[in-house]
Coordinates of C-alpha atoms and ligand atoms in Angstrom, one line a residue:
X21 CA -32.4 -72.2 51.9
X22 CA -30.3 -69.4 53.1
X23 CA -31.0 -68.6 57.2
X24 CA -33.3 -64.9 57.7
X25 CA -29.5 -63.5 59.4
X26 CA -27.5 -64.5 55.9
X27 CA -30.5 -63.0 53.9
X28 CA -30.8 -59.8 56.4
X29 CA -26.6 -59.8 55.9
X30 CA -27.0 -60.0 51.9
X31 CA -29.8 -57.2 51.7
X32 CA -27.4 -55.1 53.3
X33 CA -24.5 -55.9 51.8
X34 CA -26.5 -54.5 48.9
X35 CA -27.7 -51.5 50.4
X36 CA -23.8 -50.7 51.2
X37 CA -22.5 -51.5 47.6
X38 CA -25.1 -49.5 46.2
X39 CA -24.6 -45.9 48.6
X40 CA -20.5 -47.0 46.9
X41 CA -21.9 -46.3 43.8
X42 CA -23.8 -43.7 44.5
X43 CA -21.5 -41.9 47.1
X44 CA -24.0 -42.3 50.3
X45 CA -23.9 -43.2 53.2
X46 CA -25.7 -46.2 54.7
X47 CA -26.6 -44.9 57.6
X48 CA -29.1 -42.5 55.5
X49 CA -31.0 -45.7 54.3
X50 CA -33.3 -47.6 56.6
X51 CA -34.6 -50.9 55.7
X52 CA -38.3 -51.9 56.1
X53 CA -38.9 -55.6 56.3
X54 CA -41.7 -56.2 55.0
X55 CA -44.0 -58.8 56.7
X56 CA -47.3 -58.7 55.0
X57 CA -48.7 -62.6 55.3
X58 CA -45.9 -63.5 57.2
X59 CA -46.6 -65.7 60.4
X60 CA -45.6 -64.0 63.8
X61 CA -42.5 -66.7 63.9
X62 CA -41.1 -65.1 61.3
X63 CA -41.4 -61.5 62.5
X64 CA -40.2 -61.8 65.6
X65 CA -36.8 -64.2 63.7
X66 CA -36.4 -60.7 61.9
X67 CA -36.8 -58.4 64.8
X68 CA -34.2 -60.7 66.7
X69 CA -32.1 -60.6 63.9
X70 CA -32.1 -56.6 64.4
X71 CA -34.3 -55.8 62.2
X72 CA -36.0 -52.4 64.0
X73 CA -38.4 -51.2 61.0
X74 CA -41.6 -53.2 59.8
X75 CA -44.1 -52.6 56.8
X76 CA -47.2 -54.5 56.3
X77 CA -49.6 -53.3 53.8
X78 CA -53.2 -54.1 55.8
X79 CA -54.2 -52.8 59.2
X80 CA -56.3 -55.7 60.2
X81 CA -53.2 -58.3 59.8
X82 CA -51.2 -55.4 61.4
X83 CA -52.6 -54.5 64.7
X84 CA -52.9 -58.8 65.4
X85 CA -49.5 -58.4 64.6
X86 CA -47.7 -55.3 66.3
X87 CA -48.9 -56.2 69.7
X88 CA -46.7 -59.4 70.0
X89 CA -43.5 -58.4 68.6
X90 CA -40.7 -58.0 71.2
X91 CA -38.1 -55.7 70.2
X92 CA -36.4 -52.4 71.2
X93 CA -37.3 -49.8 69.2
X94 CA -39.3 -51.1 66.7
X95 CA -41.1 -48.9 64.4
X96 CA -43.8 -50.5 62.3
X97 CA -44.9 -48.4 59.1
X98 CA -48.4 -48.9 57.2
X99 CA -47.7 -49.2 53.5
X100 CA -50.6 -49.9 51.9
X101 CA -54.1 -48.2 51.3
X102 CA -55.9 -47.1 54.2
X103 CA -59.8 -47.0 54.0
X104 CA -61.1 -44.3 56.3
X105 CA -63.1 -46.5 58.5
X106 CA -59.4 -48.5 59.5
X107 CA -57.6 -44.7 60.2
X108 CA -58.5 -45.1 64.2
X109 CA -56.5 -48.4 64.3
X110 CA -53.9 -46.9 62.1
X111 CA -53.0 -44.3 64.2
X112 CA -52.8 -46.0 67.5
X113 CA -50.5 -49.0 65.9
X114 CA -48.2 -47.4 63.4
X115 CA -45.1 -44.9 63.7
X116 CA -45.7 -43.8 60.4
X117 CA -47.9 -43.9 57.9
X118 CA -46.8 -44.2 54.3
X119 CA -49.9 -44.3 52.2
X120 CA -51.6 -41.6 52.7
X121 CA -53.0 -40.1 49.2
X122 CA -56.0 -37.3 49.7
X123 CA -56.2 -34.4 51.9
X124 CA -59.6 -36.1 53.0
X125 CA -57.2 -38.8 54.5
X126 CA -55.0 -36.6 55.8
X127 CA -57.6 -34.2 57.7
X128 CA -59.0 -37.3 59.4
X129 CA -55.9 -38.9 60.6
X130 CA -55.1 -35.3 61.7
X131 CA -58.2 -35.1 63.6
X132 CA -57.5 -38.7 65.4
X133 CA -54.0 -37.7 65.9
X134 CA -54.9 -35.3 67.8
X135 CA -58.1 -36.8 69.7
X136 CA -54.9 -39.3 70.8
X137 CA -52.6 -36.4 72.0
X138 CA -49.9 -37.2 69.0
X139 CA -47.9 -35.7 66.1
X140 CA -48.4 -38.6 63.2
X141 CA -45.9 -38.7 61.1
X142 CA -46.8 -39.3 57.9
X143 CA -45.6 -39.8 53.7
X144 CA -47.1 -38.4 51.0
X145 CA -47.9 -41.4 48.6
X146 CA -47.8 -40.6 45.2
X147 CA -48.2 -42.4 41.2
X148 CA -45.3 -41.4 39.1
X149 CA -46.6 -43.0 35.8
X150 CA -48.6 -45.6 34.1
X151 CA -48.6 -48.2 37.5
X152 CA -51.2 -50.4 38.0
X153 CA -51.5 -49.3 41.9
X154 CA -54.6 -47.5 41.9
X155 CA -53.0 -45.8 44.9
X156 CA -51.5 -42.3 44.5
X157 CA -51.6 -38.9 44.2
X158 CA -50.6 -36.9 40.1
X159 CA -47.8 -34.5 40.6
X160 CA -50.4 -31.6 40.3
X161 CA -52.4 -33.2 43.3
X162 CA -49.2 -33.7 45.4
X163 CA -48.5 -30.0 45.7
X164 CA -52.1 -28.9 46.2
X165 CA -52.5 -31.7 49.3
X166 CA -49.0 -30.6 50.5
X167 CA -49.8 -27.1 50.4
X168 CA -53.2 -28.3 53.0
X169 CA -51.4 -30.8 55.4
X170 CA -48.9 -28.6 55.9
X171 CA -50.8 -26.8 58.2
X172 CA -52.4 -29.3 59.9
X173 CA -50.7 -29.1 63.2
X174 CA -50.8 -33.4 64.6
X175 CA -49.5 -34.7 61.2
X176 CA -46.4 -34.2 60.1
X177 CA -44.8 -34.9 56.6
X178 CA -41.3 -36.3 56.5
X179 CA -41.5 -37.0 52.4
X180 CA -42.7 -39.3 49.8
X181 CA -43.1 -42.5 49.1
X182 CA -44.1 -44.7 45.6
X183 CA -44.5 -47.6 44.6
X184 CA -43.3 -47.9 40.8
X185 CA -45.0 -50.4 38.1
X186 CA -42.7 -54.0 38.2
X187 CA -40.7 -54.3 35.7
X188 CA -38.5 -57.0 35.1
X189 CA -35.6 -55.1 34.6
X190 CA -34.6 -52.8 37.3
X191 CA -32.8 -50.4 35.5
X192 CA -36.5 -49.3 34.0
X193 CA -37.6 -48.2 36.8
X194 CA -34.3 -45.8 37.3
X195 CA -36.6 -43.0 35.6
X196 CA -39.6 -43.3 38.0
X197 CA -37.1 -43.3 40.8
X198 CA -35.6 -40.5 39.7
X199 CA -39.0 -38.6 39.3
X200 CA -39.6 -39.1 42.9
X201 CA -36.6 -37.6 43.9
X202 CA -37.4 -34.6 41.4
X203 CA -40.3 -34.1 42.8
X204 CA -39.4 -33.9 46.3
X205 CA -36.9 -31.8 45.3
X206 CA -39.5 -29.3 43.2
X207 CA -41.2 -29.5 46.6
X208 CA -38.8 -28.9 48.8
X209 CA -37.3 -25.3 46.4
X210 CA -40.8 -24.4 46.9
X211 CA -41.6 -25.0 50.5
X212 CA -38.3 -24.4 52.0
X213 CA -39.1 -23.9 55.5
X214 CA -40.3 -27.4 55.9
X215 CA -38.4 -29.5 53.5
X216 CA -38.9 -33.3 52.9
X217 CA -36.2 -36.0 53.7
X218 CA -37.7 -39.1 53.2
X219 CA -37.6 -41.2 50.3
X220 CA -39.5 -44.7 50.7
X221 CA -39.0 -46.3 47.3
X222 CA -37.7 -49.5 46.0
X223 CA -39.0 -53.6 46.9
X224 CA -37.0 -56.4 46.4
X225 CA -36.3 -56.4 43.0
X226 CA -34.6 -52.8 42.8
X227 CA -33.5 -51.4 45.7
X228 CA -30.3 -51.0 44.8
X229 CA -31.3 -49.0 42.1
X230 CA -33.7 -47.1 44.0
X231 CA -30.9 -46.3 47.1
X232 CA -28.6 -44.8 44.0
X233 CA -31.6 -42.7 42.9
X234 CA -31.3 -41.5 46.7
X235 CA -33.9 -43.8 48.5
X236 CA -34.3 -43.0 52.1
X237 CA -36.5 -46.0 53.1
X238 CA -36.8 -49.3 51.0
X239 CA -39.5 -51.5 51.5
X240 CA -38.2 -55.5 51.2
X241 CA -40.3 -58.4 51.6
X242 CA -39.7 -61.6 49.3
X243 CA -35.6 -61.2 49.3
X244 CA -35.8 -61.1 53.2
X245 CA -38.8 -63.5 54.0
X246 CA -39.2 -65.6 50.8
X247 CA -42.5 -66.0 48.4
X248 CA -45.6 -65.1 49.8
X249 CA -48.2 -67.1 49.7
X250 CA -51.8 -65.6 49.3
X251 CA -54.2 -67.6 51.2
Ligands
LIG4 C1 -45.4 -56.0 49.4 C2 -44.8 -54.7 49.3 C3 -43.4 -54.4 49.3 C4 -42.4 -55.6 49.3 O1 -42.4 -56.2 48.1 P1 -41.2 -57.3 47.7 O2 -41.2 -57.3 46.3 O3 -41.7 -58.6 48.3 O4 -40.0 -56.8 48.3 C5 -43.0 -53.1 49.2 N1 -43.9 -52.1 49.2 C6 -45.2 -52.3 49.2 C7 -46.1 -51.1 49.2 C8 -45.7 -53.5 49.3 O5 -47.1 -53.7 49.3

């Protein structure tokens, strides 16, 4: 079994060979280590390892989470769905919040964003096909809840993220990739004056892919961390 530093070394090894490819730099793409039902030893091997950005998927293993960590800099980012009721804990614990898929959503975290005296920065999560994630926003609804949280003045959007059905072979999901990207870009001709950087796409399986498609963020769990094991 390979130590976390030669898997952290590997990952971006990959990340490098693949902005080659694709004629980007690396700096462009962070890497979010994904720690969902990993134990706090584990997190904290990562964080000394310099890893500096986190996702986890639920707020209630999050926030028991966050807390603990030591680290400079550290940034942790809420991937997964976020039920209404959790937003309050969301917002105090997270840098940014990936997931967030209804203007309803949005205008509450707006409103606790601002109850807490912060800007929230924020993704726009969106389904770019026939996924199983029941998690997402059409391509119609993505520029009619853009056009509202725009104005909303304690979030703001830095760009999209997705999360893509699995397929085995990563090259299949090149297409959905490269939607994402489209769309930001359809957004961004649109909207000029407040364009959208971020990309957060690709897992373990195809992020290189994803960082030629022009990923900004990708999410890694299971090539970093190892199988997870659902309780
Ligand atoms: C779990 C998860 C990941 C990481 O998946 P791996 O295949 O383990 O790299 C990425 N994104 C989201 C939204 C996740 O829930």
């Amino acid at each position: 079994m390979p130590t976390f530093s030669h898997r952290l070394e590997r990952i971006r090894s990959r990340i490098t060979d693949a902005c080659a490819r694709a004629g980007r730099d690396p700096r462009d793409i962070t890497l979010i280590a994904v720690t969902k039902t990993k134990p706090v030893e584990a997190v904290q091997e990562a964080a000394d390892a310099g890893v500096t950005d986190f996702g986890e998927n639920r707020v209630q293993e999050a926030v028991t989470k966050i807390p603990v960590i030591t680290g400079e800099n550290l940034r942790w980012h809420l991937i997964g769905h976020l039920q209404s009721n959790k937003a309050k804990l969301a917002v105090e614990h997270f840098a940014l919040v990936q997931s967030v898929d209804s203007a309803d959503l949005a205008a509450r975290l707006n409103r606790l964003a601002g109850e807490a005296g912060k800007i929230l920065p924020i993704l726009l999560q969106v389904k770019l096909g026939d996924e199983d994630s029941k998690s997402g926003m059409d391509e119609a609804e993505l520029v009619n809840v853009f056009r509202q949280v725009r104005e909303l003045p304690h979030l703001r959007i830095d760009g999209l993220m997705s999360v893509p059905p699995f397929l085995d072979d990563p090259e299949a999901v090149r297409p959905f990739f490269r939607r994402l990207r489209e769309w930001r870009d359809a957004i961004n001709e649109r909207f000029p004056e407040t364009p959208l950087k971020e990309l957060s796409m690709g897992m373990s399986h195809d992020f290189d892919v994803a960082v030629e498609e022009g990923a900004t963020m990708v999410r890694v769990g299971t090539a970093l961390f190892g199988e997870r094991n659902y309780p």
